């Protein structure tokens, strides 16, 4: 954990290198417009809104780092936040790893935040940071589920899938980002756990190390823009914020 003789430094890695296949054809998802502004710009602003964040590393599509740097230059942040852009990889895990490699060793706490969650409120960001600073090595924001979840025996598309179990819903949480970590813990997890072992988030890698992960309350507006309907919801949330909160 951080050396208590100097201030804790917090950075954010924003993986933004995905194509957005489930959203449909077009430019990479992070660069698509939400209320006329690229989704990535909203995500970067959401992280920079936390006064604790001093550095943001954006992981751009592998061939798009120059374009992303240019775009972010056109949407400057408050002076207290440094910004860096690095090219990403073929998978989310690889992209996060490339972002982590760009962090200086003076960073103590790192958040990993999907560019695809552009509307996460600053209260959620700060709650995650506080929990890590208070000593939890890995923290995820999450919400209880509204639907019942079934475990199935997967079948080829078009074939009905036999249900093999129904996990108790009250024990389940839907996990969001930003996920927060002590930097050394997350680096070790990414260095140790092999791609393809089934972890779909960063906390999942830490769990595989046997390190504790804790949940703090997530937020409905931290949803991930994955499919076209999510974009409709995001536009509506943004329009409401602009009308009522002076949000840009
Ligand atoms: N090679 C990849 C794949 C994903 N991501 C990022 O990881 C986050 C979560 O991924 P997801 O929402 O699945 O984005 P995509 O991979 O773009 O979506 P899809 O699976 O529909 O293509 C996104 O911010 C995405 O840009 C990334 O940085 N590098
Ligand atoms: C990290 C994540 O957003 C937590 O819910 C999610 O696992 C990302 O999944 P994706 O399929 O890469 O969008």
PDB file of N, CA and C and ligand atoms in Angstrom, residues 22 92 114 117 175-177 179 200-201 224, ligand 2:
ATOM      1  N   UNK A  22     -21.294  -4.933 -31.112  1.00  0.00           N
ATOM      2  CA  UNK A  22     -22.701  -5.104 -30.702  1.00  0.00           C
ATOM      3  C   UNK A  22     -23.521  -3.831 -30.879  1.00  0.00           C
ATOM      4  N   UNK A  92      -9.811  -6.521 -24.470  1.00  0.00           N
ATOM      5  CA  UNK A  92      -9.881  -5.537 -23.389  1.00  0.00           C
ATOM      6  C   UNK A  92      -8.728  -5.755 -22.408  1.00  0.00           C
ATOM      7  N   UNK A 114     -14.307   1.742 -18.292  1.00  0.00           N
ATOM      8  CA  UNK A 114     -14.712   1.561 -19.692  1.00  0.00           C
ATOM      9  C   UNK A 114     -15.097   2.899 -20.323  1.00  0.00           C
ATOM     10  N   UNK A 117     -18.799   3.468 -20.622  1.00  0.00           N
ATOM     11  CA  UNK A 117     -19.671   3.890 -19.499  1.00  0.00           C
ATOM     12  C   UNK A 117     -19.473   5.392 -19.313  1.00  0.00           C
ATOM     13  N   UNK A 175     -21.818  -5.906 -12.087  1.00  0.00           N
ATOM     14  CA  UNK A 175     -20.622  -5.117 -11.808  1.00  0.00           C
ATOM     15  C   UNK A 175     -20.368  -4.070 -12.882  1.00  0.00           C
ATOM     16  N   UNK A 176     -19.988  -2.877 -12.427  1.00  0.00           N
ATOM     17  CA  UNK A 176     -19.749  -1.752 -13.328  1.00  0.00           C
ATOM     18  C   UNK A 176     -18.264  -1.339 -13.279  1.00  0.00           C
ATOM     19  N   UNK A 177     -17.973  -0.221 -13.873  1.00  0.00           N
ATOM     20  CA  UNK A 177     -16.681   0.436 -13.696  1.00  0.00           C
ATOM     21  C   UNK A 177     -16.968   1.901 -13.341  1.00  0.00           C
ATOM     22  N   UNK A 179     -13.463   0.347 -11.751  1.00  0.00           N
ATOM     23  CA  UNK A 179     -12.999  -0.569 -10.714  1.00  0.00           C
ATOM     24  C   UNK A 179     -11.670  -0.014 -10.206  1.00  0.00           C
ATOM     25  N   UNK A 200     -13.807 -11.531 -17.195  1.00  0.00           N
ATOM     26  CA  UNK A 200     -14.327 -10.507 -18.103  1.00  0.00           C
ATOM     27  C   UNK A 200     -14.164  -9.111 -17.522  1.00  0.00           C
ATOM     28  N   UNK A 201     -13.576  -9.027 -16.330  1.00  0.00           N
ATOM     29  CA  UNK A 201     -13.247  -7.703 -15.786  1.00  0.00           C
ATOM     30  C   UNK A 201     -11.929  -7.785 -15.024  1.00  0.00           C
ATOM     31  N   UNK A 224     -23.376   0.397 -19.162  1.00  0.00           N
ATOM     32  CA  UNK A 224     -22.477   0.289 -20.312  1.00  0.00           C
ATOM     33  C   UNK A 224     -23.259   0.425 -21.605  1.00  0.00           C
TER      34      UNK A 224
HETATM   35  C1  LIG B   2     -15.685  -4.598 -17.192  1.00  0.00           C
HETATM   36  C2  LIG B   2     -17.177  -4.738 -17.354  1.00  0.00           C
HETATM   37  O1  LIG B   2     -17.727  -3.522 -17.815  1.00  0.00           O
HETATM   38  C3  LIG B   2     -17.795  -5.038 -15.993  1.00  0.00           C
HETATM   39  O2  LIG B   2     -19.157  -5.243 -16.102  1.00  0.00           O
HETATM   40  C4  LIG B   2     -17.559  -5.836 -18.345  1.00  0.00           C
HETATM   41  O3  LIG B   2     -17.183  -7.101 -17.857  1.00  0.00           O
HETATM   42  C5  LIG B   2     -16.979  -5.597 -19.730  1.00  0.00           C
HETATM   43  O4  LIG B   2     -17.470  -6.596 -20.595  1.00  0.00           O
HETATM   44  P1  LIG B   2     -17.352  -6.411 -22.172  1.00  0.00           P
HETATM   45  O5  LIG B   2     -17.983  -7.601 -22.769  1.00  0.00           O
HETATM   46  O6  LIG B   2     -15.888  -6.276 -22.458  1.00  0.00           O
HETATM   47  O7  LIG B   2     -18.116  -5.161 -22.505  1.00  0.00           O
END
